[in-house]
Coordinates of C-alpha atoms in Angstrom, one line a residue:
M1 CA -19.4 20.8 -12.3
P2 CA -19.3 19.6 -8.7
R3 CA -21.4 21.3 -6.2
A4 CA -20.1 22.6 -2.9
S5 CA -22.2 20.1 -1.0
D6 CA -20.9 17.0 -3.0
P7 CA -18.9 14.6 -0.9
I8 CA -15.2 14.6 -1.6
Y9 CA -13.1 11.5 -1.0
L10 CA -9.4 12.1 -0.3
D11 CA -8.6 8.8 1.4
H12 CA -7.4 6.6 -1.5
N13 CA -4.6 5.0 0.6
A14 CA -7.3 3.5 2.9
G15 CA -9.2 2.2 -0.1
A16 CA -10.0 3.7 -3.6
P17 CA -13.5 4.0 -5.0
L18 CA -14.4 1.2 -7.3
R19 CA -13.8 2.0 -10.9
P20 CA -16.8 1.9 -13.2
A21 CA -15.3 -0.6 -15.6
V22 CA -14.5 -2.9 -12.6
R23 CA -18.1 -2.7 -11.4
E24 CA -19.4 -3.5 -14.8
C25 CA -17.1 -6.5 -15.2
M26 CA -17.9 -7.9 -11.7
I27 CA -21.7 -7.6 -12.3
E28 CA -21.3 -9.5 -15.6
V29 CA -19.3 -12.3 -13.8
L30 CA -21.8 -12.5 -10.9
M31 CA -24.6 -13.2 -13.4
D32 CA -22.9 -16.4 -14.4
A33 CA -22.6 -19.7 -12.6
G34 CA -19.5 -21.8 -12.6
N35 CA -16.7 -23.0 -10.4
A36 CA -13.3 -22.5 -12.0
S37 CA -12.3 -26.0 -11.0
S38 CA -15.1 -27.6 -12.9
V39 CA -14.4 -29.1 -16.4
H40 CA -17.7 -28.2 -18.0
G41 CA -18.4 -25.1 -20.0
H42 CA -19.4 -22.9 -17.2
G43 CA -16.3 -23.9 -15.2
R44 CA -14.0 -23.3 -18.2
K45 CA -15.5 -19.9 -18.7
A46 CA -14.7 -19.0 -15.0
R47 CA -11.2 -20.4 -15.4
G48 CA -10.7 -18.3 -18.5
R49 CA -11.7 -15.2 -16.6
I50 CA -9.2 -16.0 -13.8
E51 CA -6.3 -16.6 -16.1
R52 CA -7.0 -13.4 -18.1
A53 CA -6.9 -11.5 -14.8
R54 CA -3.7 -13.3 -13.8
E55 CA -2.1 -12.0 -17.0
Q56 CA -3.4 -8.4 -16.3
V57 CA -2.0 -8.4 -12.8
A58 CA 1.3 -9.9 -13.9
R59 CA 1.7 -7.0 -16.4
L60 CA 1.1 -4.5 -13.7
C61 CA 4.1 -5.7 -11.8
G62 CA 6.3 -6.9 -14.6
A63 CA 6.1 -10.6 -13.7
K64 CA 5.4 -13.9 -15.4
T65 CA 1.8 -14.9 -15.4
R66 CA 2.4 -18.1 -13.4
A67 CA 4.1 -16.1 -10.7
V68 CA 0.8 -14.6 -9.6
T69 CA -1.3 -16.2 -6.8
F70 CA -4.6 -14.7 -5.9
V71 CA -5.4 -14.4 -2.2
S72 CA -8.1 -12.6 -0.1
G73 CA -6.2 -9.3 0.2
G74 CA -3.1 -7.5 1.3
T75 CA -3.0 -9.0 4.8
E76 CA -3.3 -12.6 3.6
A77 CA -0.7 -11.8 0.9
N78 CA 1.7 -10.5 3.6
M79 CA 1.0 -13.4 5.9
T80 CA 1.8 -15.8 3.1
A81 CA 5.1 -14.1 2.2
L82 CA 6.2 -13.8 5.8
S83 CA 7.0 -17.4 6.2
P84 CA 10.1 -19.0 7.6
S85 CA 9.3 -22.1 5.4
W86 CA 10.0 -21.8 1.7
Q87 CA 10.6 -24.0 -1.3
D88 CA 13.8 -23.2 -3.2
Q89 CA 14.4 -25.1 -6.4
G90 CA 12.1 -27.9 -5.1
A91 CA 14.0 -28.2 -1.8
P92 CA 12.6 -27.0 1.5
I93 CA 14.5 -24.2 3.1
Y94 CA 14.0 -22.6 6.6
L95 CA 14.7 -18.9 7.1
D96 CA 16.2 -18.0 10.4
K97 CA 14.8 -14.5 11.1
L98 CA 12.6 -11.8 9.8
F99 CA 14.2 -8.4 9.4
R100 CA 11.5 -5.7 8.9
S101 CA 11.6 -2.0 8.9
A102 CA 10.2 0.1 11.8
V103 CA 7.5 1.7 9.5
E104 CA 5.8 -1.3 8.1
H105 CA 2.0 -1.9 7.8
P106 CA 0.5 -3.6 10.9
S107 CA 0.1 -6.8 8.8
V108 CA 3.9 -7.0 8.6
V109 CA 4.6 -5.6 12.1
T110 CA 2.9 -8.7 13.5
G111 CA 5.6 -10.8 11.8
G112 CA 3.4 -13.1 9.9
R113 CA 4.4 -16.7 10.6
F114 CA 7.7 -15.8 12.3
A115 CA 8.0 -16.2 16.1
V116 CA 8.3 -13.0 18.0
A117 CA 11.8 -14.0 19.2
D118 CA 12.9 -14.3 15.5
Q119 CA 11.9 -10.8 14.4
V120 CA 14.3 -7.9 14.2
V121 CA 13.3 -4.3 13.6
V122 CA 15.4 -2.2 11.3
P123 CA 15.5 1.5 12.1
V124 CA 14.6 4.4 9.7
D125 CA 15.8 7.9 9.4
A126 CA 13.9 11.2 9.9
A127 CA 12.4 10.8 6.4
G128 CA 11.1 7.3 7.1
L129 CA 13.7 5.5 4.9
V130 CA 15.5 2.4 6.0
R131 CA 19.0 3.0 7.4
L132 CA 21.0 1.0 4.9
D133 CA 24.1 0.9 7.2
S134 CA 22.0 -0.5 10.1
L135 CA 20.3 -3.0 7.8
E136 CA 23.6 -4.3 6.5
D137 CA 25.1 -4.5 10.0
L138 CA 22.1 -6.5 11.2
V139 CA 22.0 -9.0 8.3
K140 CA 25.6 -9.5 7.3
A141 CA 26.3 -12.3 9.8
A142 CA 22.8 -13.8 9.9
E143 CA 21.8 -17.2 8.7
P144 CA 19.6 -17.1 5.6
S145 CA 16.6 -14.9 6.6
L146 CA 13.8 -12.8 5.1
I147 CA 14.0 -9.0 4.8
S148 CA 10.6 -7.3 4.5
V149 CA 10.3 -3.6 3.5
M150 CA 7.3 -1.8 2.0
A151 CA 7.8 -0.1 -1.4
A152 CA 6.0 3.1 -0.3
N153 CA 4.7 4.1 3.1
N154 CA 0.9 4.1 3.5
E155 CA 1.0 7.2 5.8
T156 CA 3.7 9.4 4.3
G157 CA 4.1 8.0 0.8
A158 CA 7.9 7.8 1.3
I159 CA 9.5 5.4 -1.3
Q160 CA 12.1 3.1 0.0
P161 CA 15.5 2.5 -1.8
L162 CA 14.4 -1.0 -2.8
A163 CA 17.1 -1.7 -5.4
R164 CA 19.8 -1.0 -2.8
I165 CA 18.0 -3.1 -0.2
G166 CA 17.7 -5.9 -2.7
E167 CA 21.4 -5.8 -3.3
I168 CA 22.1 -6.1 0.4
A169 CA 19.7 -9.0 0.7
A170 CA 21.3 -10.8 -2.3
A171 CA 24.9 -10.1 -1.2
H172 CA 24.3 -11.8 2.1
G173 CA 22.1 -14.7 0.9
H174 CA 18.8 -13.5 2.2
F175 CA 15.3 -13.5 0.7
F176 CA 13.5 -10.2 0.1
H177 CA 9.8 -9.3 0.4
V178 CA 8.3 -6.1 -0.8
D179 CA 4.9 -5.0 0.4
A180 CA 3.8 -3.1 -2.7
V181 CA 0.2 -2.6 -1.6
Q182 CA 0.4 1.2 -1.6
A183 CA 2.8 1.4 -4.5
A184 CA 0.9 -0.6 -7.1
G185 CA -0.7 1.7 -9.7
R186 CA 1.2 4.7 -8.3
M187 CA 4.7 3.8 -9.3
P188 CA 6.4 1.1 -11.4
I189 CA 6.5 -2.3 -9.8
D190 CA 9.7 -4.1 -10.8
P191 CA 10.7 -7.3 -8.8
D192 CA 13.7 -7.9 -11.0
A193 CA 15.2 -4.4 -10.5
W194 CA 14.5 -4.7 -6.7
K195 CA 15.8 -8.3 -6.6
A196 CA 12.6 -9.0 -4.7
D197 CA 11.8 -12.7 -4.2
V198 CA 8.1 -11.9 -3.5
V199 CA 5.9 -8.8 -3.9
T200 CA 2.4 -8.4 -2.4
L201 CA -0.6 -6.5 -3.8
S202 CA -4.1 -5.5 -2.9
A203 CA -6.7 -4.5 -5.5
H204 CA -8.8 -2.0 -3.5
K205 CA -6.0 0.5 -3.2
F206 CA -6.2 1.4 -6.9
G207 CA -9.8 1.0 -7.7
G208 CA -10.4 -2.7 -7.6
P209 CA -12.7 -4.6 -5.3
Q210 CA -12.0 -5.1 -1.6
G211 CA -11.1 -8.6 -0.5
I212 CA -8.8 -9.7 -3.2
G213 CA -5.0 -9.5 -3.4
A214 CA -2.0 -11.3 -4.9
V215 CA 1.3 -12.8 -4.0
V216 CA 3.8 -12.4 -6.9
V217 CA 7.1 -14.3 -6.9
R218 CA 10.1 -13.4 -9.0
S219 CA 10.7 -17.1 -9.7
T220 CA 8.2 -19.9 -9.4
A221 CA 11.1 -22.0 -8.2
R222 CA 11.4 -20.0 -5.0
V223 CA 8.1 -19.7 -3.2
P224 CA 6.8 -19.4 0.4
S225 CA 4.9 -22.3 1.8
P226 CA 1.1 -22.0 1.4
L227 CA -0.8 -20.3 4.2
M228 CA -4.2 -21.7 3.1
V229 CA -4.0 -25.4 2.2
G230 CA -6.8 -27.5 0.8
G231 CA -7.5 -28.2 -2.8
G232 CA -5.2 -27.6 -5.7
Q233 CA -6.4 -24.1 -6.6
E234 CA -3.8 -21.5 -7.6
N235 CA -1.4 -24.2 -8.5
W236 CA -1.5 -25.6 -5.0
R237 CA -0.3 -22.3 -3.5
R238 CA -3.7 -21.2 -2.1
G239 CA -6.5 -23.5 -1.3
G240 CA -10.1 -22.5 -1.6
T241 CA -12.6 -21.8 -4.4
E242 CA -11.5 -18.7 -6.3
N243 CA -13.6 -15.5 -6.1
V244 CA -14.0 -15.2 -9.8
A245 CA -15.8 -11.8 -9.7
A246 CA -13.3 -10.2 -7.5
I247 CA -10.4 -11.6 -9.4
S248 CA -11.8 -10.4 -12.7
G249 CA -12.3 -6.9 -11.2
F250 CA -8.7 -7.0 -9.9
G251 CA -7.6 -7.6 -13.5
V252 CA -9.5 -4.7 -14.9
A253 CA -8.3 -2.4 -12.2
A254 CA -4.7 -3.5 -12.8
T255 CA -5.0 -2.7 -16.5
E256 CA -6.4 0.7 -15.9
A257 CA -3.9 1.5 -13.2
L258 CA -1.0 0.5 -15.4
A259 CA -2.2 2.8 -18.2
E260 CA -2.5 5.7 -15.7
L261 CA 1.1 5.4 -14.5
E262 CA 2.0 7.8 -17.3
N263 CA -0.3 10.4 -15.8
M264 CA 1.2 10.4 -12.3
G265 CA 2.6 13.9 -13.0
Q266 CA -0.9 15.2 -12.8
L267 CA -1.3 13.8 -9.3
A268 CA 2.1 15.2 -8.4
E269 CA 0.9 18.6 -9.5
L270 CA -2.2 18.3 -7.3
K271 CA 0.0 17.3 -4.3
A272 CA 2.2 20.4 -4.9
R273 CA -0.9 22.5 -5.2
L274 CA -2.1 21.1 -1.9
E275 CA 1.1 21.5 0.0
T276 CA 1.7 25.1 -1.3
G277 CA -1.8 26.0 -0.2
L278 CA -1.3 24.4 3.2
R279 CA 1.8 26.5 3.9
S280 CA 0.1 29.7 2.7
V281 CA -2.5 29.2 5.3
C282 CA -0.1 28.0 8.1
P283 CA 3.6 28.6 7.4
A284 CA 4.4 26.3 10.3
T285 CA 2.9 23.3 8.5
V286 CA 5.1 20.2 8.8
I287 CA 5.1 17.8 5.8
F288 CA 6.3 14.4 6.9
G289 CA 8.8 12.6 4.6
E290 CA 9.3 15.7 2.6
D291 CA 13.0 15.0 2.1
A292 CA 12.3 11.6 0.6
D293 CA 10.9 10.6 -2.8
R294 CA 7.2 10.2 -2.2
L295 CA 4.2 8.8 -4.0
A296 CA 2.6 11.4 -6.2
N297 CA -0.8 10.9 -4.5
T298 CA 0.1 11.1 -0.8
S299 CA 0.7 14.1 1.6
C300 CA 0.9 13.6 5.3
F301 CA 1.1 16.9 7.3
A302 CA 0.5 18.5 10.6
V303 CA 0.0 22.0 12.0
P304 CA 1.1 22.2 15.7
G305 CA -1.8 22.8 18.0
I306 CA -4.5 21.4 15.7
P307 CA -5.4 17.8 16.8
A308 CA -5.9 15.5 13.9
E309 CA -9.0 13.8 15.5
T310 CA -10.8 17.2 15.8
A311 CA -9.8 18.3 12.3
L312 CA -11.1 15.0 10.9
I313 CA -14.5 15.6 12.4
A314 CA -14.6 19.1 11.1
F315 CA -13.8 17.9 7.6
D316 CA -16.3 15.1 7.9
L317 CA -19.1 17.6 8.8
E318 CA -18.2 19.3 5.5
C319 CA -18.5 15.9 3.6
V320 CA -14.8 15.7 3.0
S321 CA -13.1 12.4 3.8
V322 CA -9.4 12.5 4.8
S323 CA -7.4 10.4 7.2
S324 CA -5.3 10.8 10.3
G325 CA -1.6 10.0 10.3
S326 CA -2.4 7.9 13.3
A327 CA -3.2 4.2 13.5
C328 CA -6.9 3.5 14.1
S329 CA -8.2 0.4 15.9
S330 CA -11.7 -0.2 17.2
G331 CA -12.5 3.5 16.8
K332 CA -9.6 4.7 18.9
V333 CA -6.8 6.9 17.5
S334 CA -3.3 6.3 18.8
V335 CA 0.0 7.9 17.9
S336 CA 1.4 6.6 14.6
H337 CA 4.2 4.1 15.0
V338 CA 5.5 5.3 11.6
L339 CA 5.9 8.9 12.8
T340 CA 7.3 7.7 16.1
A341 CA 9.9 5.7 14.3
M342 CA 10.8 8.8 12.3
G343 CA 11.5 10.7 15.5
V344 CA 8.4 12.9 15.4
E345 CA 7.4 14.2 18.8
E346 CA 4.1 12.8 20.2
T347 CA 2.4 16.2 20.4
L348 CA 3.1 16.8 16.7
A349 CA 2.3 13.3 15.6
K350 CA -1.2 13.6 17.2
C351 CA -1.8 16.5 14.7
A352 CA -0.9 14.5 11.6
L353 CA -3.5 14.4 8.7
R354 CA -3.2 12.4 5.5
V355 CA -4.6 13.4 2.1
S356 CA -4.4 10.6 -0.5
M357 CA -5.6 11.0 -4.0
G358 CA -6.3 8.7 -6.9
W359 CA -8.0 7.9 -10.1
N360 CA -11.0 10.2 -9.6
T361 CA -9.4 13.1 -7.8
S362 CA -9.8 16.5 -9.4
A363 CA -8.2 20.0 -8.9
E364 CA -11.7 21.1 -7.7
D365 CA -11.4 18.6 -4.9
I366 CA -8.1 20.0 -3.7
D367 CA -9.4 23.6 -4.0
R368 CA -12.4 22.7 -1.9
F369 CA -10.2 21.2 0.7
L370 CA -8.0 24.3 0.7
G371 CA -11.0 26.5 0.9
L372 CA -12.2 24.7 4.0
W373 CA -8.9 24.5 5.8
P374 CA -8.5 28.1 6.9
K375 CA -12.0 28.1 8.4
I376 CA -11.2 24.9 10.3
V377 CA -7.8 26.3 11.5
D378 CA -9.5 29.5 12.7
R379 CA -12.1 27.5 14.5
L380 CA -9.6 25.1 16.2
N381 CA -6.6 27.2 16.8
P382 CA -6.5 30.7 15.2
E383 CA -3.0 31.3 16.5
A384 CA -1.7 28.6 14.2
R385 CA -2.1 31.0 11.2
H386 CA 0.6 33.2 12.7
Q387 CA 3.2 30.6 13.7
A388 CA 6.5 30.9 11.9
A389 CA 7.8 28.1 9.7

């Protein structure tokens, strides 16, 4: 039974706690020597561990094993995918522009290897979903280009209409990238159904180690040019000695996360419990992306007049870790570009908090959060309790 003083972690979208089975696997691997490129026994053992993990990650996203390339994390995965230079059926092809949504992760907002002048921002609606009519208008007359849209938003949990976006991309001869970093382990990943040419993942979002991710292509005949060149590792798609321990841990986390997909209803119940409790405390609570399909684990909300930064400190003093709906950089909190793109007023966006749950979240965690919230509201802005919805 958890004690009232035990720390509670409700920031899985920033990074999930390491799963025990992952830790055990990585410790075992770290005890062994061996470079996976070596032909002796130690090297072959390391190679076997990498290929086993490749199979496990491939199963998580319904891909062929050879379609998985391990990289250092989600940012490198996105930088690799966001390339104007690809190989298609063995022939080089140059993509003219990058069309990306207004609510992408910063690693996609930067545009990867596309020049700033070649990047086009696609607007979203009030729920944070890509405006399909605007997307089609923008891409229908364009030369072959890359469309990049995240599967689910890291701040609001809103799930994009990926199959429809994939249809638009295919109909007009474009390539399609899906950043599935927040979605993996929380919803089915299906490159075929989405018509996605490339999907990117990061292990630490669902209980794997930090510093390891993957680029997953739908067809090994259509791949982005390598970002890291050097030796022939990862089938010449990513140079550099493989991090065997992290890759092995990624594989174990992928296996456990895949098995847990059947239990997403439990997280959805916890999210409903949370949001019902929030509105019982403050009827004026705004839940961002509420009108969209959202990940079962994510709730982004605001109470007018309660600054997120101050509320975060109050929760932290109670040993409860949550996140702001704002973008953080060098310790400074700024208004979220996601909420701005959704049309949220700046004063309300500055009040946005995010609760994100995961593999070790319990009902007791949510109840403790809800037990603290009225006290924090009364301390910061007691009038908020009486504001009408």
